[in-house]
Backbone as ProteinMPNN parsed JSONL, in Angstrom:
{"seq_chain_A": "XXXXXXXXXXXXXXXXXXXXXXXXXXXXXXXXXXXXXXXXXXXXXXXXXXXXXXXXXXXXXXXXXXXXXXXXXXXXXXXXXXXXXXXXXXXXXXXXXXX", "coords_chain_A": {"N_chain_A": [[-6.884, 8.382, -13.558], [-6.318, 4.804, -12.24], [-3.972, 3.238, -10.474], [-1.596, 0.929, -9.365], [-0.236, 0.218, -6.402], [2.379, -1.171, -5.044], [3.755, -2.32, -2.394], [6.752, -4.462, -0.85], [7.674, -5.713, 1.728], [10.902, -5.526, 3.796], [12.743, -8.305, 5.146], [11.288, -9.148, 8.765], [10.158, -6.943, 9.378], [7.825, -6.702, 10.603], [7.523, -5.214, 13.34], [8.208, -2.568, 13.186], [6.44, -2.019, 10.731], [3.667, -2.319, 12.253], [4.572, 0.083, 13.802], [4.529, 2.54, 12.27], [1.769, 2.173, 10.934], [-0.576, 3.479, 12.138], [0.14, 6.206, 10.927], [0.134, 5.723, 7.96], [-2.519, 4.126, 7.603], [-3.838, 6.874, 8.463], [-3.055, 8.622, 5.831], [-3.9, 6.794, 4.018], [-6.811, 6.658, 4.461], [-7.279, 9.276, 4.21], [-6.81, 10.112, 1.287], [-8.806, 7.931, 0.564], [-11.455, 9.547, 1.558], [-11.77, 11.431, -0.237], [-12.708, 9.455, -2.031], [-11.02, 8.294, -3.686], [-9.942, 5.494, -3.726], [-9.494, 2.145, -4.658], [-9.312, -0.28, -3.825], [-7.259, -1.542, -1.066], [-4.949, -2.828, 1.166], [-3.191, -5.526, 2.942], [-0.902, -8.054, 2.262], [-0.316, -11.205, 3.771], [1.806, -13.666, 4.987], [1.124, -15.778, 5.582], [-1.279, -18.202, 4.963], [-3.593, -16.934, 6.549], [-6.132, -15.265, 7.879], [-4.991, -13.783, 9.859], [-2.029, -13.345, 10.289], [-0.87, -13.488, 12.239], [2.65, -13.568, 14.145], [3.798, -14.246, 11.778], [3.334, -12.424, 10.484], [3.272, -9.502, 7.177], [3.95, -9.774, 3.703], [4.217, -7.757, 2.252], [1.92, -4.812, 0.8], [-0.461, -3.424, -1.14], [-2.391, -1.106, -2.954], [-4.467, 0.207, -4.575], [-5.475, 2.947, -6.322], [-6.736, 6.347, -7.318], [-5.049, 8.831, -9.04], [-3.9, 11.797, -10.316], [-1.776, 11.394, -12.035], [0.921, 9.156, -13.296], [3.093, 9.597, -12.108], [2.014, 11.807, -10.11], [1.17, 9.338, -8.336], [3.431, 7.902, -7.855], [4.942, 9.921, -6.615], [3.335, 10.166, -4.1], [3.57, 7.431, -3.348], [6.005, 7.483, -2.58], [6.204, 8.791, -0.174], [4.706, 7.794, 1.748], [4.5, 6.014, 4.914], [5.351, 3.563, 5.377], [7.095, 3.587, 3.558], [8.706, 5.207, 3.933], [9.7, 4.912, 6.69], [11.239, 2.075, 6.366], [9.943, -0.181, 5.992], [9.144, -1.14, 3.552], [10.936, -2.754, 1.212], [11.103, -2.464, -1.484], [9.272, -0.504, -3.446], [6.905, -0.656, -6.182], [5.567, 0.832, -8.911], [2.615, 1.061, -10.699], [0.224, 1.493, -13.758], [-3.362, 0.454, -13.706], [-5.726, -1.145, -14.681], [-9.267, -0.614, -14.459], [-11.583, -3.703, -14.623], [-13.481, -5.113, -13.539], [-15.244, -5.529, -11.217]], "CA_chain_A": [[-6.598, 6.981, -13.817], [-6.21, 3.918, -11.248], [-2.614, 3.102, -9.879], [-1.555, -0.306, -8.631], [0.889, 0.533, -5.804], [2.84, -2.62, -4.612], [5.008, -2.418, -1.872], [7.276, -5.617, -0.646], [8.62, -5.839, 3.12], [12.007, -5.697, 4.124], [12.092, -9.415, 6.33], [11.437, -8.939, 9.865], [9.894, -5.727, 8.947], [6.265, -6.346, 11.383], [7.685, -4.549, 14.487], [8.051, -1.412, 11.658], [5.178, -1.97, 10.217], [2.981, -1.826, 13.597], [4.59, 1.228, 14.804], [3.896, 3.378, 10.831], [0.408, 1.773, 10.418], [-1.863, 4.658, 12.016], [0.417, 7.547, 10.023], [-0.117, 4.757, 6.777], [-4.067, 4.086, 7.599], [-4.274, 7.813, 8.247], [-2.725, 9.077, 4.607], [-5.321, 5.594, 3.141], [-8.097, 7.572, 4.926], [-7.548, 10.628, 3.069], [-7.319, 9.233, -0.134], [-10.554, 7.215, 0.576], [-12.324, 10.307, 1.586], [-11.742, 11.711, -1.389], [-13.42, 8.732, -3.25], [-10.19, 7.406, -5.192], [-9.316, 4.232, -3.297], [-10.202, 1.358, -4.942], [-9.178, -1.27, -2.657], [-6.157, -1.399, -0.316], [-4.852, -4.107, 2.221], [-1.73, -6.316, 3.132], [-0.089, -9.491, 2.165], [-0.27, -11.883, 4.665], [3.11, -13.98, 5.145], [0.593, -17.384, 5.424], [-2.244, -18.223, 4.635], [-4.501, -16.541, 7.65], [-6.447, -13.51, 7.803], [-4.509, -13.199, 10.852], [-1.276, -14.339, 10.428], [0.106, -12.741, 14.126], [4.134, -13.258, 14.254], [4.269, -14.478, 10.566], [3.56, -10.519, 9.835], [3.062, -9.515, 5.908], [4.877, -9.544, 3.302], [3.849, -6.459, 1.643], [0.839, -4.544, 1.057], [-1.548, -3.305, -2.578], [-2.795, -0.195, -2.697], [-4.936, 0.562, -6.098], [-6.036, 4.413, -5.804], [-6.467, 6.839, -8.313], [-4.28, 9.551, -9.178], [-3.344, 12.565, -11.797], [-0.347, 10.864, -13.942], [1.832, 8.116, -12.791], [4.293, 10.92, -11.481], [1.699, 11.98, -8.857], [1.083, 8.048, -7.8], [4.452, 7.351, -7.039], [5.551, 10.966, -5.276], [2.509, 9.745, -3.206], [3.933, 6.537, -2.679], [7.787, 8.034, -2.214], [6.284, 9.466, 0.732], [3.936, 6.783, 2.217], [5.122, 6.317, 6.07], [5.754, 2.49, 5.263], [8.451, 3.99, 2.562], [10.068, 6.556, 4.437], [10.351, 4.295, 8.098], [11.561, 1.448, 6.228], [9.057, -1.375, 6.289], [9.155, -1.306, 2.318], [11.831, -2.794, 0.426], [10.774, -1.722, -2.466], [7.693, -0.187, -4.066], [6.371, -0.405, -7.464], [4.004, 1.679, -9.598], [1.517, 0.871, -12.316], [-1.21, 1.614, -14.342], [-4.158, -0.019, -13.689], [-7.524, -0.444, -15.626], [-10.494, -1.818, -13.772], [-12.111, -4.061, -15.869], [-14.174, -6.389, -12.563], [-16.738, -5.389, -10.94]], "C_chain_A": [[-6.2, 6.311, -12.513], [-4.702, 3.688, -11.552], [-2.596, 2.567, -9.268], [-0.199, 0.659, -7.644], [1.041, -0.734, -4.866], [4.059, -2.519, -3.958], [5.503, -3.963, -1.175], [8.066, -5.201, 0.614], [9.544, -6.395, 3.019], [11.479, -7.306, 5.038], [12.563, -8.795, 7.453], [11.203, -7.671, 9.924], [8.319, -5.111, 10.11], [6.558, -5.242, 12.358], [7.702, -2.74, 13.907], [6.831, -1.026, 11.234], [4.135, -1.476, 11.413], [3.112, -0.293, 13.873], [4.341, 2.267, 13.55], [2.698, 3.306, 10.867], [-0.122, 3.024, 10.906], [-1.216, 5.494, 11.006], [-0.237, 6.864, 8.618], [-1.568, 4.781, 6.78], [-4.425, 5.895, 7.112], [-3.784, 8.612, 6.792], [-4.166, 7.959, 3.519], [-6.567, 6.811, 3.315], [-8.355, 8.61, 3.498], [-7.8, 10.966, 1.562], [-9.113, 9.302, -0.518], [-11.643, 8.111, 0.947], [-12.624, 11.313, 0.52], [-12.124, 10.753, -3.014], [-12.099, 8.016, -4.518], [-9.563, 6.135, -4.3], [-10.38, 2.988, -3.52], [-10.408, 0.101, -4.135], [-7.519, -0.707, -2.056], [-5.934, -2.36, 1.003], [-3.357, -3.961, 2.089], [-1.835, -7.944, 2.714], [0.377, -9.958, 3.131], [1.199, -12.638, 3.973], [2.49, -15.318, 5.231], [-0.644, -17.156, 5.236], [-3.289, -18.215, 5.311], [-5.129, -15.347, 7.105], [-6.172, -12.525, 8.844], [-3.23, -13.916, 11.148], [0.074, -13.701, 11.663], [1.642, -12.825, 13.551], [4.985, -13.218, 13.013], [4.561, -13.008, 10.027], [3.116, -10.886, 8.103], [4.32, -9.514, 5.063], [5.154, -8.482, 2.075], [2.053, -6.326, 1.78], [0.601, -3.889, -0.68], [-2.16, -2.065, -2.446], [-3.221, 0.315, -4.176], [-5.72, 1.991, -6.134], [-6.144, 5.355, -7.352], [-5.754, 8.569, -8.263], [-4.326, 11.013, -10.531], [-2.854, 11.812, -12.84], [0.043, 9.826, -12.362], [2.624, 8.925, -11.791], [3.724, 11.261, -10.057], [1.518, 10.606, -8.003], [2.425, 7.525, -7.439], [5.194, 8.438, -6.044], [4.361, 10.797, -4.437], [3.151, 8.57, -2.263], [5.124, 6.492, -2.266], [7.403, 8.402, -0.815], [5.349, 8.794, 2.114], [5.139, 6.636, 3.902], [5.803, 4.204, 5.941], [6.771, 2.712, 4.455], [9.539, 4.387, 3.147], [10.254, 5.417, 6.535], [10.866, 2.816, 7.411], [10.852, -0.433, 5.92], [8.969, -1.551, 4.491], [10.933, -1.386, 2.053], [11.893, -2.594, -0.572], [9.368, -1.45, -3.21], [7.612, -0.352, -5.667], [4.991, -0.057, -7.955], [3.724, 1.805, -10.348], [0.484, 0.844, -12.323], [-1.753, 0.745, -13.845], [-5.923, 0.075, -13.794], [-8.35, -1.61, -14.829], [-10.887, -2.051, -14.362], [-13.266, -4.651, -14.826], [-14.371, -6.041, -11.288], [-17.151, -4.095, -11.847]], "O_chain_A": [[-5.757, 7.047, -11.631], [-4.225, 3.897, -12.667], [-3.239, 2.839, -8.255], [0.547, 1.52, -8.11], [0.169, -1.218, -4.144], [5.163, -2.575, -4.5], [4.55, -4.708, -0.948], [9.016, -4.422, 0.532], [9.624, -7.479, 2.441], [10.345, -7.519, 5.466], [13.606, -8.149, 7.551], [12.044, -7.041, 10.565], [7.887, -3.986, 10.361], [5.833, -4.253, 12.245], [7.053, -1.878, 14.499], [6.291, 0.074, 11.351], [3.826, -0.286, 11.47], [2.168, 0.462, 14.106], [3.693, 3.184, 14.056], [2.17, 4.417, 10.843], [-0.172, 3.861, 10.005], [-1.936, 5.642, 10.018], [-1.174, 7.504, 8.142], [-2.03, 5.508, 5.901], [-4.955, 6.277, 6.069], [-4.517, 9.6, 6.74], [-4.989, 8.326, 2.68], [-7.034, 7.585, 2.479], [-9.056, 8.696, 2.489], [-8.569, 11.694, 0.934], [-9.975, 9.922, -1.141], [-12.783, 7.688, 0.757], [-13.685, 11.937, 0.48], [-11.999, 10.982, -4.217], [-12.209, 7.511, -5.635], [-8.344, 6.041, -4.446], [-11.475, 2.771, -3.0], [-11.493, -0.413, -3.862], [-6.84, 0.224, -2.49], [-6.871, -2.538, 1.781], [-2.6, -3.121, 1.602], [-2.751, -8.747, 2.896], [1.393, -9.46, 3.615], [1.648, -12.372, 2.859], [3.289, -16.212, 4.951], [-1.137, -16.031, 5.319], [-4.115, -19.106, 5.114], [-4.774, -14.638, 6.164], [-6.538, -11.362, 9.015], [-3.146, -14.835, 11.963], [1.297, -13.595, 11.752], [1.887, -12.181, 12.531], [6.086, -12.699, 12.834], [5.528, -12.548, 9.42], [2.76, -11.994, 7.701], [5.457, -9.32, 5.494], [6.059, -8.46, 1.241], [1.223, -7.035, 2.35], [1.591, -3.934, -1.411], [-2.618, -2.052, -1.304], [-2.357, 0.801, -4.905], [-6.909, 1.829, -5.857], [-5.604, 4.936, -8.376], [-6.089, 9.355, -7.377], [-4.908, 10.846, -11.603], [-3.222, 11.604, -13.996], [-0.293, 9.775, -11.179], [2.597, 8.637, -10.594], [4.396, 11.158, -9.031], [1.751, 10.784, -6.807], [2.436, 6.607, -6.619], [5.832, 8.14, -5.034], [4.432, 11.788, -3.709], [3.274, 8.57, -1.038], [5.469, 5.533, -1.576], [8.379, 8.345, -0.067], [5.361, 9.273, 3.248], [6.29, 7.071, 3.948], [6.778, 3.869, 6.613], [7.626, 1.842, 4.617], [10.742, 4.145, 3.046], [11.191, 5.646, 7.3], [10.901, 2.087, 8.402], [11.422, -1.504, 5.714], [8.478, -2.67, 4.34], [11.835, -0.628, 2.409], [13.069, -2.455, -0.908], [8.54, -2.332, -3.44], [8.639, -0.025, -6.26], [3.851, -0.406, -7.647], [4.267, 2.611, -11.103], [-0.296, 0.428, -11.466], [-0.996, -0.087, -13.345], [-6.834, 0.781, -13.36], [-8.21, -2.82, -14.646], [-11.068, -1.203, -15.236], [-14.316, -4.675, -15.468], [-13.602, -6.311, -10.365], [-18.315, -3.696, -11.859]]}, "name": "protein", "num_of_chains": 1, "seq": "XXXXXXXXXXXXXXXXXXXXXXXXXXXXXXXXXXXXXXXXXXXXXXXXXXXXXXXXXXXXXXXXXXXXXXXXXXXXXXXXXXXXXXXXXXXXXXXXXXX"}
């Protein structure tokens, strides 16, 4: 089953964020080579697709998983979790209905 994972940045969290992102990309990767990542991005902080100093203000991560249980000790361990750049995560079901 698919698993929304929704994390929300601490503010003033980019300089954080930057220095996690490859460990973060590289855990996405692995996922995605394994065919369960449905989409995955960030929440821009304005309304750019490059919003430089503004930074994000979280990030989406819809993947698929075992149980709920394995989708969030996934996301307990996410490098945006554990260095701080998440203020808090949340994790839910999710049924693709579009495309």
């Amino acid at each position: 089953m698919f698993y929304s994972i929704i994390g929300r940045d601490h503010p003033d969290s980019l300089t954080k964020r930057r220095a996690a992102r490859p460990a973060h990309l590289a855990r996405l990767n692995d996922l995605q080579a394994a065919g369960r990542v449905l989409l995955a991005g960030p929440f821009p902080a304005i309304d750019s697709p490059d919003p430089g100093p503004a930074g994000f203000t979280g990030s989406l991560i819809v993947a698929e998983f075992d149980s709920l249980a394995a989708a969030q000790a996934w996301a307990a361990q996410d490098p945006y979790t554990l260095t701080g750049v998440f203020a808090s995560v949340e994790v839910l079901p999710f049924m693709k209905v579009l495309p």
